[in-house]
CSV table of C-alpha atoms and ligand atoms in Angstrom, one decimal:
chain,number,residue,atom,x,y,z
A,1,MET,CA,-0.1,-0.3,0.0
A,2,LYS,CA,1.0,3.6,-0.8
A,3,LEU,CA,-0.5,6.2,1.8
A,4,LEU,CA,0.1,9.5,2.3
A,5,ILE,CA,-0.7,11.5,5.7
A,6,MET,CA,-1.5,14.9,5.8
A,7,GLY,CA,-2.7,17.6,8.4
A,8,PRO,CA,-1.2,21.0,10.0
A,9,PRO,CA,1.7,20.9,12.0
A,10,GLY,CA,1.0,19.0,15.5
A,11,ALA,CA,-1.8,17.5,13.3
A,12,GLY,CA,-0.9,14.7,14.9
A,13,LYS,CA,1.2,13.2,11.4
A,14,GLY,CA,3.8,11.3,13.0
A,15,THR,CA,2.3,10.0,16.2
A,16,GLN,CA,-0.1,8.5,13.6
A,17,ALA,CA,2.5,7.6,11.4
A,18,GLU,CA,3.5,5.5,14.4
A,19,GLY,CA,0.9,3.1,14.8
A,20,LEU,CA,-0.5,2.8,10.5
A,21,VAL,CA,3.3,1.7,9.8
A,22,LYS,CA,3.4,-0.9,12.6
A,23,GLU,CA,-0.5,-2.1,11.6
A,24,PHE,CA,0.5,-2.3,7.6
A,25,SER,CA,4.2,-3.1,7.5
A,26,LEU,CA,4.8,-0.1,5.4
A,27,VAL,CA,8.0,2.2,5.8
A,28,HIS,CA,7.8,5.1,6.8
A,29,VAL,CA,9.1,8.1,5.0
A,30,SER,CA,9.7,11.6,6.8
A,31,THR,CA,10.2,14.8,4.9
A,32,GLY,CA,11.1,16.8,8.2
A,33,ASP,CA,12.6,13.2,10.3
A,34,MET,CA,14.9,13.0,6.5
A,35,PHE,CA,16.2,16.2,7.6
A,36,ARG,CA,16.9,16.3,11.1
A,37,GLU,CA,19.0,13.0,10.4
A,38,ALA,CA,21.0,15.3,7.3
A,39,ILE,CA,21.3,17.9,10.4
A,40,LYS,CA,22.8,15.9,12.8
A,41,ALA,CA,24.7,13.9,10.3
A,42,GLY,CA,26.2,17.6,9.6
A,43,THR,CA,25.8,17.2,5.5
A,44,GLU,CA,25.7,20.6,3.0
A,45,MET,CA,21.7,19.9,3.1
A,46,GLY,CA,21.0,19.6,6.3
A,47,LYS,CA,22.6,22.6,6.6
A,48,ARG,CA,20.8,24.4,3.6
A,49,ALA,CA,17.7,23.0,5.1
A,50,LYS,CA,18.3,23.8,8.8
A,51,GLU,CA,18.0,27.6,7.3
A,52,TYR,CA,14.8,27.1,6.5
A,53,MET,CA,13.5,24.8,9.5
A,54,ASP,CA,14.5,27.2,12.6
A,55,LYS,CA,12.3,29.9,11.1
A,56,GLY,CA,9.6,27.5,10.4
A,57,GLU,CA,9.7,28.7,5.9
A,58,LEU,CA,9.5,25.3,4.0
A,59,VAL,CA,12.7,24.0,2.4
A,60,PRO,CA,12.6,24.7,-1.5
A,61,ASP,CA,10.8,22.4,-3.1
A,62,GLU,CA,13.8,21.3,-5.8
A,63,VAL,CA,15.7,20.1,-2.7
A,64,VAL,CA,12.7,17.9,-1.1
A,65,VAL,CA,11.4,16.3,-4.6
A,66,GLY,CA,15.2,14.9,-5.0
A,67,MET,CA,15.0,13.9,-1.8
A,68,VAL,CA,11.9,11.9,-1.9
A,69,ASN,CA,11.9,10.5,-5.1
A,70,GLU,CA,15.2,9.3,-3.7
A,71,ARG,CA,14.2,7.6,-1.5
A,72,LEU,CA,11.0,6.1,-3.2
A,73,SER,CA,12.6,4.0,-5.1
A,74,GLN,CA,15.0,2.6,-2.9
A,75,ASP,CA,14.4,-1.5,-2.4
A,76,ASP,CA,12.1,-1.3,0.8
A,77,CYS,CA,9.4,1.1,-0.4
A,78,GLN,CA,9.7,-0.8,-3.5
A,79,GLU,CA,8.1,-4.1,-1.7
A,80,LYS,CA,6.7,-3.7,1.7
A,81,GLY,CA,5.3,-0.1,0.3
A,82,PHE,CA,4.8,3.3,1.9
A,83,LEU,CA,3.5,6.2,4.1
A,84,LEU,CA,4.6,9.3,3.0
A,85,ASP,CA,4.5,12.1,6.5
A,86,GLY,CA,5.2,15.5,5.6
A,87,PHE,CA,4.8,15.2,1.7
A,88,PRO,CA,3.8,16.8,-0.4
A,89,ARG,CA,3.7,20.5,0.9
A,90,THR,CA,2.8,22.5,-1.6
A,91,LEU,CA,1.5,21.9,-5.2
A,92,PRO,CA,4.4,21.9,-7.2
A,93,GLN,CA,5.8,19.0,-4.5
A,94,ALA,CA,2.0,16.8,-5.0
A,95,ILE,CA,2.5,17.6,-9.4
A,96,ALA,CA,6.3,15.9,-9.3
A,97,LEU,CA,5.1,13.2,-7.0
A,98,ASP,CA,2.2,11.9,-9.2
A,99,GLU,CA,5.1,12.3,-11.6
A,100,ALA,CA,7.2,10.3,-9.9
A,101,ILE,CA,4.3,7.6,-9.0
A,102,GLU,CA,4.0,7.2,-12.4
A,103,ALA,CA,7.3,7.2,-13.2
A,104,LEU,CA,7.4,4.2,-11.2
A,105,LYS,CA,4.3,2.3,-11.9
A,106,ILE,CA,2.8,2.6,-8.8
A,107,ASN,CA,-0.5,3.8,-6.8
A,108,LEU,CA,-1.3,6.1,-4.2
A,109,ASN,CA,-4.0,4.2,-2.6
A,110,GLY,CA,-5.3,6.7,-0.4
A,111,VAL,CA,-4.2,10.1,1.7
A,112,ILE,CA,-5.8,10.8,4.8
A,113,ASN,CA,-6.1,14.1,6.4
A,114,ILE,CA,-5.9,14.6,10.3
A,115,ASP,CA,-7.7,17.6,11.0
A,116,VAL,CA,-7.8,19.4,14.1
A,117,PRO,CA,-8.4,22.8,14.6
A,118,ARG,CA,-5.7,26.4,14.7
A,119,GLU,CA,-6.6,27.0,18.0
A,120,ARG,CA,-5.2,23.3,19.3
A,121,LEU,CA,-2.3,23.5,17.5
A,122,MET,CA,-0.4,25.7,19.3
A,123,ALA,CA,-0.4,23.7,23.1
A,124,ARG,CA,-0.2,20.7,21.0
A,125,LEU,CA,3.8,21.7,19.4
A,126,THR,CA,5.2,23.8,22.2
A,127,GLY,CA,4.7,20.3,24.4
A,128,ARG,CA,6.6,18.5,22.1
A,129,ARG,CA,9.0,17.1,23.0
A,130,ILE,CA,11.4,14.4,20.5
A,131,CYS,CA,13.2,10.9,21.0
A,132,ARG,CA,16.9,12.0,20.5
A,133,ASN,CA,17.7,8.4,19.1
A,134,CYS,CA,13.5,7.3,16.8
A,135,GLY,CA,11.9,10.4,16.3
A,136,SER,CA,9.3,9.3,18.4
A,137,SER,CA,7.1,11.6,20.0
A,138,TYR,CA,5.7,12.6,23.3
A,139,HIS,CA,3.4,16.0,24.6
A,140,ILE,CA,4.7,16.9,27.9
A,141,LEU,CA,0.7,16.7,28.6
A,142,PHE,CA,-0.9,14.6,26.4
A,143,ASN,CA,1.1,12.0,25.7
A,144,PRO,CA,3.4,12.1,28.7
A,145,PRO,CA,6.2,8.9,28.6
A,146,GLN,CA,6.1,6.7,31.6
A,147,GLN,CA,9.4,8.2,32.3
A,148,GLU,CA,10.3,11.8,32.6
A,149,GLY,CA,12.7,12.2,29.7
A,150,LYS,CA,12.8,8.9,28.5
A,151,CYS,CA,11.8,7.3,24.7
A,152,ASP,CA,8.8,4.3,26.1
A,153,ASN,CA,10.4,2.9,23.3
A,154,CYS,CA,13.9,3.3,22.9
A,155,GLY,CA,15.3,4.6,26.5
A,156,GLY,CA,16.6,8.3,24.1
A,157,GLU,CA,16.3,11.2,25.6
A,158,LEU,CA,14.1,13.1,24.7
A,159,TYR,CA,14.3,17.4,23.7
A,160,GLN,CA,12.5,20.2,22.1
A,161,ARG,CA,12.9,20.6,18.6
A,162,SER,CA,14.4,24.1,17.7
A,163,ASP,CA,10.8,24.8,15.6
A,164,ASP,CA,8.9,24.0,18.3
A,165,ASN,CA,9.1,27.7,19.4
A,166,GLU,CA,5.9,30.3,19.6
A,167,GLU,CA,6.9,32.0,17.2
A,168,ALA,CA,8.2,29.9,14.9
A,169,VAL,CA,5.3,27.3,14.7
A,170,SER,CA,3.1,30.8,14.5
A,171,ASN,CA,5.1,31.3,11.3
A,172,ARG,CA,4.6,27.1,10.3
A,173,LEU,CA,0.4,27.2,10.6
A,174,ASP,CA,0.4,30.7,8.9
A,175,VAL,CA,3.0,28.7,5.8
A,176,TYR,CA,0.4,25.8,6.2
A,177,GLU,CA,-2.4,27.5,5.7
A,178,ASN,CA,-1.3,29.5,2.3
A,179,GLN,CA,0.8,26.1,0.4
A,180,THR,CA,-0.2,23.2,1.8
A,181,GLN,CA,-4.4,23.3,3.0
A,182,PRO,CA,-4.5,23.9,-0.9
A,183,LEU,CA,-3.7,20.2,-2.1
A,184,ILE,CA,-6.8,18.7,0.4
A,185,GLU,CA,-8.7,20.1,-2.5
A,186,TYR,CA,-6.5,19.0,-5.4
A,187,TYR,CA,-6.9,15.1,-3.8
A,188,ILE,CA,-10.3,15.4,-2.8
A,189,GLN,CA,-10.5,16.2,-6.6
A,190,LYS,CA,-8.9,12.4,-6.7
A,191,LYS,CA,-11.1,10.7,-5.1
A,192,LEU,CA,-8.1,9.3,-2.8
A,193,LEU,CA,-8.8,11.7,0.9
A,194,LYS,CA,-9.9,10.4,3.5
A,195,ASN,CA,-10.7,12.9,5.8
A,196,ILE,CA,-10.6,12.3,10.0
A,197,ASN,CA,-11.1,14.0,12.6
A,198,GLY,CA,-8.3,14.2,14.4
A,199,ASP,CA,-9.5,16.6,17.6
A,200,GLN,CA,-9.9,13.2,20.0
A,201,GLU,CA,-7.3,11.0,22.0
A,202,ILE,CA,-4.7,9.1,20.0
A,203,ASN,CA,-6.0,5.7,19.8
A,204,LYS,CA,-9.4,7.2,19.2
A,205,VAL,CA,-7.7,8.9,16.0
A,206,LEU,CA,-5.6,5.8,14.9
A,207,THR,CA,-8.8,3.3,15.1
A,208,GLU,CA,-10.4,5.5,13.0
A,209,VAL,CA,-8.0,6.4,11.1
A,210,ILE,CA,-6.7,2.4,10.5
A,211,THR,CA,-11.2,1.7,10.1
A,212,SER,CA,-11.3,4.0,7.1
A,213,ILE,CA,-8.0,2.2,4.9
A,214,LYS,CA,-9.5,-1.0,5.8
A,215,THR,CA,-13.3,0.0,4.9
A,216,THR,CA,-12.2,2.6,1.5
A,217,SER,CA,-12.2,0.3,-1.8
A,218,ASN,CA,-9.7,2.0,-3.2
A,219,ILE,CA,-7.4,2.1,0.1
A,220,SER,CA,-8.5,-1.6,1.2
A,221,ASP,CA,-7.4,-2.8,-1.9
A,222,TYR,CA,-3.9,-4.6,-1.3
A,223,ASP,CA,-3.5,-5.6,-4.4
A,224,ASP,CA,-1.0,-3.2,-6.0
A,225,SER,CA,-1.4,-4.6,-9.6
A,226,LEU,CA,-5.3,-3.4,-10.1
A,227,PRO,CA,-5.3,0.2,-10.8
A,228,SER,CA,-6.4,2.9,-7.8
A,229,CYS,CA,-9.9,3.7,-9.7
A,230,CYS,CA,-11.6,0.5,-8.8
B,22,ADP,P1,3.1,16.6,13.5
B,22,ADP,O1,3.9,15.3,13.3
B,22,ADP,O2,1.4,16.3,12.4
B,22,ADP,O3,3.9,17.5,13.0
B,22,ADP,P2,3.1,15.1,16.2
B,22,ADP,O4,2.8,13.3,16.2
B,22,ADP,O5,4.3,15.0,16.1
B,22,ADP,O6,2.6,15.9,14.7
B,22,ADP,O7,2.4,15.5,17.0
B,22,ADP,C1,2.3,16.5,17.9
B,22,ADP,C2,2.0,17.3,19.3
B,22,ADP,O8,0.7,16.7,19.7
B,22,ADP,C3,2.6,15.6,19.5
B,22,ADP,O9,3.4,16.3,21.1
B,22,ADP,C4,2.2,15.3,20.2
B,22,ADP,O10,2.3,13.8,21.3
B,22,ADP,C5,0.4,15.5,20.4
B,22,ADP,N1,-1.0,14.5,20.0
B,22,ADP,C6,-0.9,14.1,18.9
B,22,ADP,N2,-2.3,13.4,18.2
B,22,ADP,C7,-2.4,13.3,19.3
B,22,ADP,C8,-4.4,14.1,19.9
B,22,ADP,N3,-4.5,12.9,19.4
B,22,ADP,N4,-4.2,14.7,21.3
B,22,ADP,C9,-3.4,15.2,21.8
B,22,ADP,N5,-2.4,15.7,21.5
B,22,ADP,C10,-1.8,15.4,20.7
B,23,ADP,P1,5.9,19.4,11.6
B,23,ADP,O1,5.9,18.0,12.7
B,23,ADP,O2,5.7,20.7,12.6
B,23,ADP,O3,4.5,18.9,10.7
B,23,ADP,P2,8.2,18.1,10.0
B,23,ADP,O4,9.0,17.4,11.4
B,23,ADP,O5,7.0,17.3,9.3
B,23,ADP,O6,7.1,19.6,11.1
B,23,ADP,O7,8.8,19.6,9.5
B,23,ADP,C1,9.7,20.4,10.4
B,23,ADP,C2,10.6,21.6,8.8
B,23,ADP,O8,11.2,20.3,7.6
B,23,ADP,C3,9.0,22.2,8.2
B,23,ADP,O9,9.0,23.4,8.5
B,23,ADP,C4,10.4,22.6,7.0
B,23,ADP,O10,10.5,23.8,7.1
B,23,ADP,C5,10.8,21.0,6.8
B,23,ADP,N1,10.0,20.3,5.5
B,23,ADP,C6,9.9,19.2,6.0
B,23,ADP,N2,8.6,18.4,5.0
B,23,ADP,C7,8.9,19.3,4.0
B,23,ADP,C8,8.4,18.9,2.2
B,23,ADP,N3,7.7,18.7,2.3
B,23,ADP,N4,8.6,20.6,2.1
B,23,ADP,C9,8.9,21.7,3.1
B,23,ADP,N5,10.5,21.9,3.2
B,23,ADP,C10,9.6,20.2,4.7
B,24,ZN,ZN1,13.0,6.5,21.0
């Protein structure tokens, strides 16, 4: 299966992705995680991306598109399928993804849109903590780890992302509304969009997403050889 997960910053894409990749044995492809890894590794791309990320701006399309195309063509994504998280975020990225998918001779099975009102997102993002080792997402109030400052999955140290401060978050929310939200209509037109209420308890959201994937005909079509239109 080849899926996208969309939604504003803080909607719970990363949190839901963790449960979904386990449930459907998919490869999790998160552009935000890939950039943070590049920053940690000190690569040229990481240094370039960090300047945009810290301000809450989007990394230029050509940088992101090249990185995603390379990742999707790798064997694990081809064999297991993937859940793309945080991409596309602009119309040119969505068009580039369509081209990449066509070139790889695969179909997108569905686009999950996690819907959360803007007024909830600031508190979610400023209270977010991330595992330095595995990237798992926690919240100091809404989803605290069992032991303060430590990841439940791997014991790694939890930290606060440098872009999860009020100024960068506020900019990211504006960028989302102007550049990414229009993609909802793009995927409605393609009959791929599954809208999920993300303003509910984490496990309830996960159950609804899984049910939507299993019950929607073009998503539950696990046989990728069939066209997604049927
Ligand atoms: P995204 O990847 O969409 O930016 P995350 O999955 O990192 O979002 O979640 C953002 C923050 O909100 C995290 O601190 C996470 O623990 C918390 N969170 C995720 N889903 C929910 C939810 N349904 N209710 C309350 N808090 C949530
Ligand atoms: P969030 O959890 O807030 O949705 P991500 O971890 O997905 O954020 O992304 C963090 C930052 O990485 C973004 O604010 C942006 O600067 C950059 N980034 C991630 N994905 C993309 C993309 N598809 N296009 C441009 N920039 C991106
Ligand atoms: Zn961890």
